Amino acid sequence: MPGGTSLSPEPDRRLQTRAVHPPSPPPQPGEPLALRLDPSTTFSFSDAGAFARASAEKVGAGYTYSRWANPTVDAFEAAVADLEGAAEAEAFSSGMAAIAAIFLSMCSSGDHFVAARQVYGGTHELMESRLPRYGISARIFDVSDFAGIAQALEGARLLFCETIGNPRVQVADLDKLGALAAEAGVPLVVDNTFASPVLCRPLEHGASAVVHSATKFLGGHHDLLGGIVCADGAFVRELQELGRDFGATLSPFNAWLAVRGLATVGLRVDRSCSSALAVARSLKSHAGVAAVHYPALEGDPGKNLAEKLLGGMGGGVLGLEVAGGRERAARFQEALRLVTPAASLGGHHSLLVHAASITHTQLSPEELESAGISEGFCRLSVGLEDPADIASDLICALDSSG
C-alpha cells in the first residue's frame, strides 16, 4: 500500500525507514473476543477518490481522522444507543462536554430553555454562569412544578432534567414532563447518568435525547472520562458538527474502557441498587442521621415514581443528612475507613462527598436550600463492597463524629 506498511521487508530501505515501516505479520484465522483498540489519529487510503469522498463526508464514507470518527469510538456509540433504544449516539470527552454540546447546538443568542433545579452542580454552573455569556438564558423550576414548567416552555428551545437528581436523588416524572414538552413542541433532554439504561430508558417516556456521563455507571471503574448523547439521526448530526468543531471528541482508549465497562453494567447496577437499599435501611434510624433520601426506601417521597420508572429500584446513590451540620459532616467524612471521600460516583468503590462544599459549591445558600441540600448533606455512591461492611463503616464514622 503506498505510504503504508509493507507485508515483507524492503531490503533497499535503510534501518530507520524500516523501523518506521516494519513488515506486518501474515493474517491468521481467529477473531479476538475483546473489542479491538484503534488508537490511530489518522487513516490511510490507497484509492485517492475514496480518500476525497471520505474527507468530504467526514462520517459514514470511511475513517480519515479520529476527531471525526474512529472505529473504537463508533463501537461505544453503537453499544450505548442500543441499550437506550436510540437510533444513534455521539460520544464526547466528558459528560459536561456532552451537556454543553446539547445546549450550544440547540440554542442561539436570545434563546431560552427550561431546566429542573435538581441537577449536578457543574450543569447548574453551565446554565447560570457560562451560557448567559452567549446570550442563552435558563428558566429553572423544581422538577415537580409542572404548572411553572408548562408556562415557561412557550418559546423555549428545550426542557432539561435528570432522571434521578444529583445529589438529592429526587425522581423526575418523565411521563408528565415528556407530555408537557410534546404539547409545547419542545424536545425533552434527560440526563440518565444516575439511573443508567439498566433502570430507565427515557426515550420510552417521551424524551427526545438522553445524555450520560460515561465516567459513572457506564464505565464503572473510576478510570475513564467520557460522555454520550443518544437520539435520532437529525439530533445527533447537529451534535457531531459542534462537538468536532470544538474538539470535544472521546479518545479511543476511553471508548475501549467504556465498552469493557458496559459488559457488566447490568450486574454492577443491580448490585449497587440492592446494596444501597440495605445501607439506607441500616442508617435511617441512627441518631446521627437527620434524614436518608433514597427512592426505593420505604416512606421516601419518590418511591411511587421509582416503582413506575425504575422497576422499583432506587439507583446506586443515596443522600445522607448528617445531624449537626457541616462541622459534624466533616468529622464524619474524616472518620471513614472503607468508604472513600472522593468526588465521583457509579464505580466499584463506595464514595462519599459533602455536597455543599464539594459538588455544589456553585450554589448560593438560598439555592442550596431550594434544592433540598442541607449543611450536613452527603452524597453516597454505593459500590461493590459487601453492604454490611459499607454500613458498618458509615455507622462507626457517625458514632465517632458525634
CSV table of C-alpha atoms in Angstrom, one decimal:
chain,number,residue,atom,x,y,z
A,1,MET,CA,0.0,0.0,0.0
A,2,PRO,CA,1.5,3.4,-1.0
A,3,GLY,CA,2.9,5.2,2.0
A,4,GLY,CA,1.8,2.3,4.3
A,5,THR,CA,3.1,-0.9,5.8
A,6,SER,CA,4.7,-3.5,3.6
A,7,LEU,CA,3.9,-7.2,4.0
A,8,SER,CA,7.6,-8.1,3.6
A,9,PRO,CA,10.9,-6.3,4.3
A,10,GLU,CA,12.2,-3.9,1.7
A,11,PRO,CA,16.0,-4.7,1.5
A,12,ASP,CA,16.8,-1.4,-0.2
A,13,ARG,CA,15.4,0.7,2.6
A,14,ARG,CA,17.7,1.9,5.4
A,15,LEU,CA,17.3,0.8,9.0
A,16,GLN,CA,15.4,3.9,10.3
A,17,THR,CA,13.0,3.7,7.4
A,18,ARG,CA,12.3,0.1,8.1
A,19,ALA,CA,11.8,0.9,11.8
A,20,VAL,CA,9.1,3.4,10.8
A,21,HIS,CA,7.5,1.0,8.3
A,22,PRO,CA,8.0,-2.5,9.7
A,23,PRO,CA,6.6,-5.6,8.0
A,24,SER,CA,3.2,-6.9,9.0
A,25,PRO,CA,2.8,-10.5,10.2
A,26,PRO,CA,0.7,-12.6,7.9
A,27,PRO,CA,-3.0,-12.8,8.9
A,28,GLN,CA,-4.2,-16.0,10.7
A,29,PRO,CA,-7.6,-17.4,11.4
A,30,GLY,CA,-9.3,-16.5,14.6
A,31,GLU,CA,-11.1,-13.3,15.8
A,32,PRO,CA,-10.5,-11.6,19.1
A,33,LEU,CA,-13.3,-11.7,21.7
A,34,ALA,CA,-12.4,-8.3,23.1
A,35,LEU,CA,-13.0,-5.1,21.1
A,36,ARG,CA,-10.0,-4.0,19.1
A,37,LEU,CA,-8.5,-0.8,20.3
A,38,ASP,CA,-7.8,1.5,17.3
A,39,PRO,CA,-5.7,4.4,18.7
A,40,SER,CA,-4.7,5.8,15.3
A,41,THR,CA,-5.4,9.5,14.8
A,42,THR,CA,-5.3,9.2,11.1
A,43,PHE,CA,-6.1,6.6,8.4
A,44,SER,CA,-4.6,5.9,5.0
A,45,PHE,CA,-6.3,5.2,1.6
A,46,SER,CA,-4.9,3.5,-1.5
A,47,ASP,CA,-7.7,5.0,-3.6
A,48,ALA,CA,-7.5,8.8,-4.0
A,49,GLY,CA,-11.2,9.1,-4.9
A,50,ALA,CA,-12.3,7.2,-1.8
A,51,PHE,CA,-10.0,9.4,0.3
A,52,ALA,CA,-11.6,12.5,-1.1
A,53,ARG,CA,-15.1,11.2,-0.6
A,54,ALA,CA,-14.4,10.2,3.0
A,55,SER,CA,-12.8,13.6,3.7
A,56,ALA,CA,-15.7,15.4,2.3
A,57,GLU,CA,-18.4,13.4,4.1
A,58,LYS,CA,-16.4,13.0,7.3
A,59,VAL,CA,-18.8,10.3,8.6
A,60,GLY,CA,-20.0,7.2,7.0
A,61,ALA,CA,-17.8,7.0,3.9
A,62,GLY,CA,-14.6,5.9,5.7
A,63,TYR,CA,-12.3,6.8,8.5
A,64,THR,CA,-9.9,9.7,7.8
A,65,TYR,CA,-9.2,11.4,11.2
A,66,SER,CA,-10.3,10.4,14.7
A,67,ARG,CA,-11.7,13.8,15.6
A,68,TRP,CA,-14.4,12.9,13.0
A,69,ALA,CA,-14.8,9.2,13.5
A,70,ASN,CA,-12.9,6.3,15.0
A,71,PRO,CA,-13.8,2.6,14.9
A,72,THR,CA,-13.4,2.1,18.7
A,73,VAL,CA,-15.5,5.2,19.5
A,74,ASP,CA,-18.1,4.1,16.9
A,75,ALA,CA,-18.4,0.7,18.7
A,76,PHE,CA,-19.0,2.5,22.0
A,77,GLU,CA,-21.6,4.8,20.5
A,78,ALA,CA,-23.5,1.8,18.9
A,79,ALA,CA,-23.5,-0.1,22.2
A,80,VAL,CA,-25.0,2.7,24.2
A,81,ALA,CA,-27.5,3.6,21.5
A,82,ASP,CA,-28.7,0.0,21.6
A,83,LEU,CA,-29.0,0.0,25.3
A,84,GLU,CA,-31.1,3.2,25.3
A,85,GLY,CA,-33.2,2.2,22.3
A,86,ALA,CA,-31.9,5.1,20.3
A,87,ALA,CA,-31.2,5.4,16.6
A,88,GLU,CA,-27.8,6.8,17.0
A,89,ALA,CA,-25.4,8.3,19.6
A,90,GLU,CA,-22.5,10.7,19.7
A,91,ALA,CA,-19.7,10.4,22.3
A,92,PHE,CA,-17.8,13.2,23.9
A,93,SER,CA,-14.7,13.8,26.0
A,94,SER,CA,-16.8,14.1,29.2
A,95,GLY,CA,-20.3,14.3,30.5
A,96,MET,CA,-20.1,18.1,30.7
A,97,ALA,CA,-18.8,18.3,27.2
A,98,ALA,CA,-21.9,16.3,26.1
A,99,ILE,CA,-24.3,18.6,28.0
A,100,ALA,CA,-22.6,21.7,26.8
A,101,ALA,CA,-22.9,20.5,23.2
A,102,ILE,CA,-26.6,19.9,23.6
A,103,PHE,CA,-27.3,23.5,24.8
A,104,LEU,CA,-24.9,25.1,22.3
A,105,SER,CA,-26.3,23.1,19.3
A,106,MET,CA,-29.9,23.8,20.2
A,107,CYS,CA,-29.7,27.4,21.4
A,108,SER,CA,-28.5,30.7,19.9
A,109,SER,CA,-28.1,34.1,21.4
A,110,GLY,CA,-31.5,35.3,22.6
A,111,ASP,CA,-32.9,31.9,23.2
A,112,HIS,CA,-34.0,30.4,26.5
A,113,PHE,CA,-34.5,26.9,27.7
A,114,VAL,CA,-36.3,25.3,30.8
A,115,ALA,CA,-34.5,23.1,33.3
A,116,ALA,CA,-35.1,21.3,36.5
A,117,ARG,CA,-33.5,22.7,39.6
A,118,GLN,CA,-32.3,19.3,40.7
A,119,VAL,CA,-29.2,18.9,38.6
A,120,TYR,CA,-25.4,18.4,39.1
A,121,GLY,CA,-23.6,21.4,40.3
A,122,GLY,CA,-21.4,21.6,37.1
A,123,THR,CA,-24.6,21.6,35.0
A,124,HIS,CA,-26.0,24.4,37.2
A,125,GLU,CA,-22.9,26.5,36.7
A,126,LEU,CA,-23.0,26.0,32.9
A,127,MET,CA,-26.7,27.1,32.9
A,128,GLU,CA,-26.4,30.0,35.2
A,129,SER,CA,-22.9,31.4,34.6
A,130,ARG,CA,-21.5,30.2,31.2
A,131,LEU,CA,-24.4,30.1,28.8
A,132,PRO,CA,-25.6,33.7,29.7
A,133,ARG,CA,-22.3,35.0,28.3
A,134,TYR,CA,-23.6,33.7,24.9
A,135,GLY,CA,-27.0,35.2,25.3
A,136,ILE,CA,-28.6,31.9,26.3
A,137,SER,CA,-30.8,32.0,29.4
A,138,ALA,CA,-32.2,29.3,31.6
A,139,ARG,CA,-35.6,29.3,33.4
A,140,ILE,CA,-35.2,26.9,36.3
A,141,PHE,CA,-38.0,25.2,38.2
A,142,ASP,CA,-38.5,22.5,40.7
A,143,VAL,CA,-38.8,19.2,38.7
A,144,SER,CA,-42.3,18.7,40.1
A,145,ASP,CA,-43.5,22.2,39.3
A,146,PHE,CA,-45.5,21.2,36.3
A,147,ALA,CA,-47.5,24.4,36.0
A,148,GLY,CA,-44.5,26.6,36.1
A,149,ILE,CA,-42.6,24.4,33.6
A,150,ALA,CA,-45.6,24.4,31.2
A,151,GLN,CA,-45.8,28.1,31.3
A,152,ALA,CA,-42.1,28.6,30.7
A,153,LEU,CA,-42.0,26.2,27.8
A,154,GLU,CA,-43.6,28.7,25.5
A,155,GLY,CA,-40.9,29.8,23.1
A,156,ALA,CA,-38.3,27.6,24.8
A,157,ARG,CA,-35.7,25.6,22.9
A,158,LEU,CA,-35.7,22.5,25.1
A,159,LEU,CA,-36.6,21.1,28.5
A,160,PHE,CA,-33.7,19.6,30.5
A,161,CYS,CA,-33.8,17.3,33.6
A,162,GLU,CA,-32.1,14.4,35.3
A,163,THR,CA,-33.9,11.0,35.7
A,164,ILE,CA,-32.6,10.9,39.3
A,165,GLY,CA,-31.5,14.4,40.5
A,166,ASN,CA,-27.9,14.9,41.7
A,167,PRO,CA,-27.4,14.9,44.7
A,168,ARG,CA,-30.8,14.8,46.4
A,169,VAL,CA,-32.0,11.8,44.3
A,170,GLN,CA,-35.4,13.1,43.5
A,171,VAL,CA,-37.0,11.1,40.7
A,172,ALA,CA,-38.4,13.1,37.8
A,173,ASP,CA,-41.8,12.2,36.4
A,174,LEU,CA,-40.6,11.7,32.9
A,175,ASP,CA,-44.0,10.8,31.5
A,176,LYS,CA,-45.5,14.1,32.7
A,177,LEU,CA,-42.5,16.1,31.6
A,178,GLY,CA,-42.5,14.4,28.2
A,179,ALA,CA,-46.2,15.2,27.7
A,180,LEU,CA,-45.6,18.8,28.6
A,181,ALA,CA,-42.7,19.0,26.2
A,182,ALA,CA,-44.6,17.4,23.4
A,183,GLU,CA,-47.6,19.7,23.9
A,184,ALA,CA,-45.2,22.7,23.6
A,185,GLY,CA,-43.4,21.2,20.7
A,186,VAL,CA,-40.1,21.3,22.6
A,187,PRO,CA,-37.6,18.4,22.9
A,188,LEU,CA,-37.2,16.8,26.4
A,189,VAL,CA,-33.5,16.1,27.1
A,190,VAL,CA,-32.8,13.8,30.0
A,191,ASP,CA,-29.5,13.2,31.9
A,192,ASN,CA,-29.8,9.5,32.7
A,193,THR,CA,-26.5,9.1,34.5
A,194,PHE,CA,-27.8,8.1,37.9
A,195,ALA,CA,-30.3,5.6,36.5
A,196,SER,CA,-28.4,4.2,33.6
A,197,PRO,CA,-30.3,2.3,30.9
A,198,VAL,CA,-30.5,-0.7,33.3
A,199,LEU,CA,-33.1,1.1,35.3
A,200,CYS,CA,-34.7,3.6,32.9
A,201,ARG,CA,-34.7,4.4,29.2
A,202,PRO,CA,-36.1,7.9,28.9
A,203,LEU,CA,-36.8,7.7,25.2
A,204,GLU,CA,-39.6,5.3,26.2
A,205,HIS,CA,-41.1,8.1,28.4
A,206,GLY,CA,-41.2,10.9,25.9
A,207,ALA,CA,-37.6,12.2,25.8
A,208,SER,CA,-36.1,13.2,22.6
A,209,ALA,CA,-32.5,12.7,23.7
A,210,VAL,CA,-30.6,11.1,26.5
A,211,VAL,CA,-27.2,12.1,27.9
A,212,HIS,CA,-24.8,10.2,30.2
A,213,SER,CA,-21.6,10.9,31.9
A,214,ALA,CA,-20.0,7.6,30.9
A,215,THR,CA,-17.4,8.3,33.6
A,216,LYS,CA,-20.0,7.0,36.1
A,217,PHE,CA,-22.1,3.8,35.9
A,218,LEU,CA,-21.5,3.0,32.2
A,219,GLY,CA,-17.7,2.8,32.6
A,220,GLY,CA,-18.0,1.8,36.3
A,221,HIS,CA,-14.3,1.6,37.3
A,222,HIS,CA,-13.2,5.2,38.1
A,223,ASP,CA,-10.7,5.1,35.2
A,224,LEU,CA,-12.2,7.0,32.2
A,225,LEU,CA,-13.7,10.3,31.4
A,226,GLY,CA,-16.5,10.3,28.8
A,227,GLY,CA,-19.9,11.5,27.8
A,228,ILE,CA,-22.5,10.4,25.3
A,229,VAL,CA,-25.8,11.6,23.8
A,230,CYS,CA,-28.4,9.2,22.3
A,231,ALA,CA,-31.1,10.4,20.0
A,232,ASP,CA,-32.4,10.2,16.4
A,233,GLY,CA,-30.2,10.9,13.5
A,234,ALA,CA,-31.1,14.6,12.9
A,235,PHE,CA,-30.4,15.4,16.6
A,236,VAL,CA,-27.1,13.6,16.5
A,237,ARG,CA,-26.0,15.3,13.3
A,238,GLU,CA,-26.1,18.7,15.0
A,239,LEU,CA,-24.1,17.4,17.9
A,240,GLN,CA,-21.5,15.9,15.6
A,241,GLU,CA,-20.7,19.1,13.9
A,242,LEU,CA,-20.5,21.2,17.1
A,243,GLY,CA,-18.6,18.6,19.1
A,244,ARG,CA,-16.0,18.1,16.4
A,245,ASP,CA,-15.6,21.8,15.7
A,246,PHE,CA,-15.0,22.3,19.4
A,247,GLY,CA,-12.7,19.3,19.6
A,248,ALA,CA,-14.7,17.6,22.4
A,249,THR,CA,-14.4,14.1,21.0
A,250,LEU,CA,-13.9,11.0,23.1
A,251,SER,CA,-10.5,9.3,22.9
A,252,PRO,CA,-10.3,5.7,21.5
A,253,PHE,CA,-8.8,4.4,24.7
A,254,ASN,CA,-11.5,5.8,26.9
A,255,ALA,CA,-14.1,4.4,24.5
A,256,TRP,CA,-12.4,1.0,24.7
A,257,LEU,CA,-12.5,1.2,28.6
A,258,ALA,CA,-16.2,2.2,28.4
A,259,VAL,CA,-17.2,-0.7,26.2
A,260,ARG,CA,-15.4,-3.0,28.6
A,261,GLY,CA,-17.5,-1.5,31.4
A,262,LEU,CA,-20.7,-1.9,29.6
A,263,ALA,CA,-20.3,-5.7,29.6
A,264,THR,CA,-21.0,-5.7,33.3
A,265,VAL,CA,-23.2,-2.6,33.7
A,266,GLY,CA,-26.3,-4.7,34.5
A,267,LEU,CA,-24.6,-6.8,37.2
A,268,ARG,CA,-23.0,-3.7,38.7
A,269,VAL,CA,-26.1,-1.5,38.8
A,270,ASP,CA,-28.2,-4.4,40.2
A,271,ARG,CA,-25.6,-4.9,43.0
A,272,SER,CA,-25.3,-1.2,43.7
A,273,CYS,CA,-29.1,-0.8,44.0
A,274,SER,CA,-29.6,-3.7,46.4
A,275,SER,CA,-26.6,-2.6,48.5
A,276,ALA,CA,-27.8,1.0,48.5
A,277,LEU,CA,-31.2,-0.1,49.8
A,278,ALA,CA,-29.6,-2.2,52.5
A,279,VAL,CA,-27.3,0.7,53.6
A,280,ALA,CA,-30.2,3.1,53.6
A,281,ARG,CA,-32.2,0.9,55.9
A,282,SER,CA,-29.3,0.5,58.2
A,283,LEU,CA,-28.8,4.2,58.6
A,284,LYS,CA,-32.3,5.7,58.7
A,285,SER,CA,-32.7,5.1,62.5
A,286,HIS,CA,-29.2,6.2,63.5
A,287,ALA,CA,-29.2,9.1,66.0
A,288,GLY,CA,-26.5,10.9,64.0
A,289,VAL,CA,-28.6,10.9,60.8
A,290,ALA,CA,-31.2,13.6,60.3
A,291,ALA,CA,-32.6,12.0,57.1
A,292,VAL,CA,-31.9,9.4,54.5
A,293,HIS,CA,-33.0,10.0,50.9
A,294,TYR,CA,-33.3,7.0,48.6
A,295,PRO,CA,-36.2,6.5,46.1
A,296,ALA,CA,-36.7,2.8,46.9
A,297,LEU,CA,-36.7,3.3,50.7
A,298,GLU,CA,-40.0,2.7,52.4
A,299,GLY,CA,-41.7,6.1,53.0
A,300,ASP,CA,-39.5,8.0,50.6
A,301,PRO,CA,-41.5,10.6,48.5
A,302,GLY,CA,-40.0,9.2,45.3
A,303,LYS,CA,-41.0,5.6,46.0
A,304,ASN,CA,-44.1,5.6,43.7
A,305,LEU,CA,-42.1,7.1,40.8
A,306,ALA,CA,-39.3,4.6,41.5
A,307,GLU,CA,-41.9,1.8,41.1
A,308,LYS,CA,-43.2,3.4,37.9
A,309,LEU,CA,-39.9,4.4,36.2
A,310,LEU,CA,-37.1,2.4,37.8
A,311,GLY,CA,-38.6,-1.0,38.2
A,312,GLY,CA,-38.9,-0.5,41.9
A,313,MET,CA,-35.2,0.1,42.3
A,314,GLY,CA,-33.6,3.3,43.5
A,315,GLY,CA,-30.2,3.5,41.9
A,316,GLY,CA,-26.7,3.3,43.3
A,317,VAL,CA,-26.7,6.7,45.0
A,318,LEU,CA,-28.3,7.8,48.2
A,319,GLY,CA,-28.5,11.1,50.2
A,320,LEU,CA,-27.5,11.2,53.8
A,321,GLU,CA,-28.1,14.2,56.0
A,322,VAL,CA,-25.7,14.2,59.0
A,323,ALA,CA,-27.2,15.7,62.1
A,324,GLY,CA,-25.1,18.5,63.3
A,325,GLY,CA,-24.5,20.2,60.0
A,326,ARG,CA,-21.3,20.9,58.1
A,327,GLU,CA,-18.8,20.5,61.0
A,328,ARG,CA,-20.0,17.1,62.0
A,329,ALA,CA,-20.3,16.1,58.4
A,330,ALA,CA,-16.6,16.9,58.0
A,331,ARG,CA,-15.7,14.8,61.1
A,332,PHE,CA,-17.8,12.0,59.8
A,333,GLN,CA,-16.0,12.1,56.4
A,334,GLU,CA,-12.6,12.1,58.1
A,335,ALA,CA,-13.5,9.1,60.2
A,336,LEU,CA,-14.4,6.8,57.3
A,337,ARG,CA,-12.1,3.8,56.8
A,338,LEU,CA,-13.7,1.9,53.9
A,339,VAL,CA,-15.9,4.3,52.1
A,340,THR,CA,-13.7,6.8,50.3
A,341,PRO,CA,-14.1,10.6,50.4
A,342,ALA,CA,-14.0,11.4,46.7
A,343,ALA,CA,-16.0,13.3,44.1
A,344,SER,CA,-17.5,10.9,41.6
A,345,LEU,CA,-20.0,8.1,41.6
A,346,GLY,CA,-21.1,4.9,39.8
A,347,GLY,CA,-17.9,2.9,40.2
A,348,HIS,CA,-16.9,-0.2,42.1
A,349,HIS,CA,-15.6,1.8,45.1
A,350,SER,CA,-18.1,3.3,47.5
A,351,LEU,CA,-17.5,7.1,47.6
A,352,LEU,CA,-18.9,9.8,49.8
A,353,VAL,CA,-18.8,13.6,49.3
A,354,HIS,CA,-20.2,16.6,51.2
A,355,ALA,CA,-22.4,18.3,48.6
A,356,ALA,CA,-22.3,21.9,49.8
A,357,SER,CA,-18.5,22.1,50.0
A,358,ILE,CA,-17.5,19.9,47.0
A,359,THR,CA,-20.0,19.1,44.2
A,360,HIS,CA,-22.5,22.0,44.6
A,361,THR,CA,-20.2,24.9,45.7
A,362,GLN,CA,-21.6,26.9,42.7
A,363,LEU,CA,-25.0,27.3,44.5
A,364,SER,CA,-25.8,30.1,46.9
A,365,PRO,CA,-27.2,29.3,50.4
A,366,GLU,CA,-30.7,30.1,49.1
A,367,GLU,CA,-30.2,27.9,46.0
A,368,LEU,CA,-28.9,25.0,48.2
A,369,GLU,CA,-31.9,25.3,50.4
A,370,SER,CA,-34.3,25.3,47.4
A,371,ALA,CA,-32.6,22.3,46.0
A,372,GLY,CA,-33.0,20.4,49.3
A,373,ILE,CA,-29.3,20.3,50.1
A,374,SER,CA,-28.7,20.9,53.8
A,375,GLU,CA,-25.4,21.8,55.5
A,376,GLY,CA,-25.0,18.2,56.6
A,377,PHE,CA,-26.0,16.6,53.3
A,378,CYS,CA,-23.6,14.0,52.0
A,379,ARG,CA,-23.9,12.0,48.7
A,380,LEU,CA,-23.1,8.4,49.0
A,381,SER,CA,-22.3,6.3,45.9
A,382,VAL,CA,-22.6,2.7,46.9
A,383,GLY,CA,-20.0,0.4,45.2
A,384,LEU,CA,-19.5,-3.3,45.0
A,385,GLU,CA,-18.2,-4.0,48.5
A,386,ASP,CA,-20.3,-6.1,50.9
A,387,PRO,CA,-23.2,-3.9,52.0
A,388,ALA,CA,-22.7,-5.0,55.6
A,389,ASP,CA,-19.1,-3.7,55.5
A,390,ILE,CA,-20.2,-0.4,54.0
A,391,ALA,CA,-23.0,0.1,56.6
A,392,SER,CA,-20.6,-0.8,59.4
A,393,ASP,CA,-18.0,1.8,58.3
A,394,LEU,CA,-20.6,4.5,58.0
A,395,ILE,CA,-22.1,3.7,61.4
A,396,CYS,CA,-18.7,3.7,63.1
A,397,ALA,CA,-17.8,7.0,61.5
A,398,LEU,CA,-21.1,8.5,62.7
A,399,ASP,CA,-20.6,7.2,66.2
A,400,SER,CA,-17.1,8.7,66.4
A,401,SER,CA,-18.1,12.0,64.9
A,402,GLY,CA,-20.8,12.8,67.4
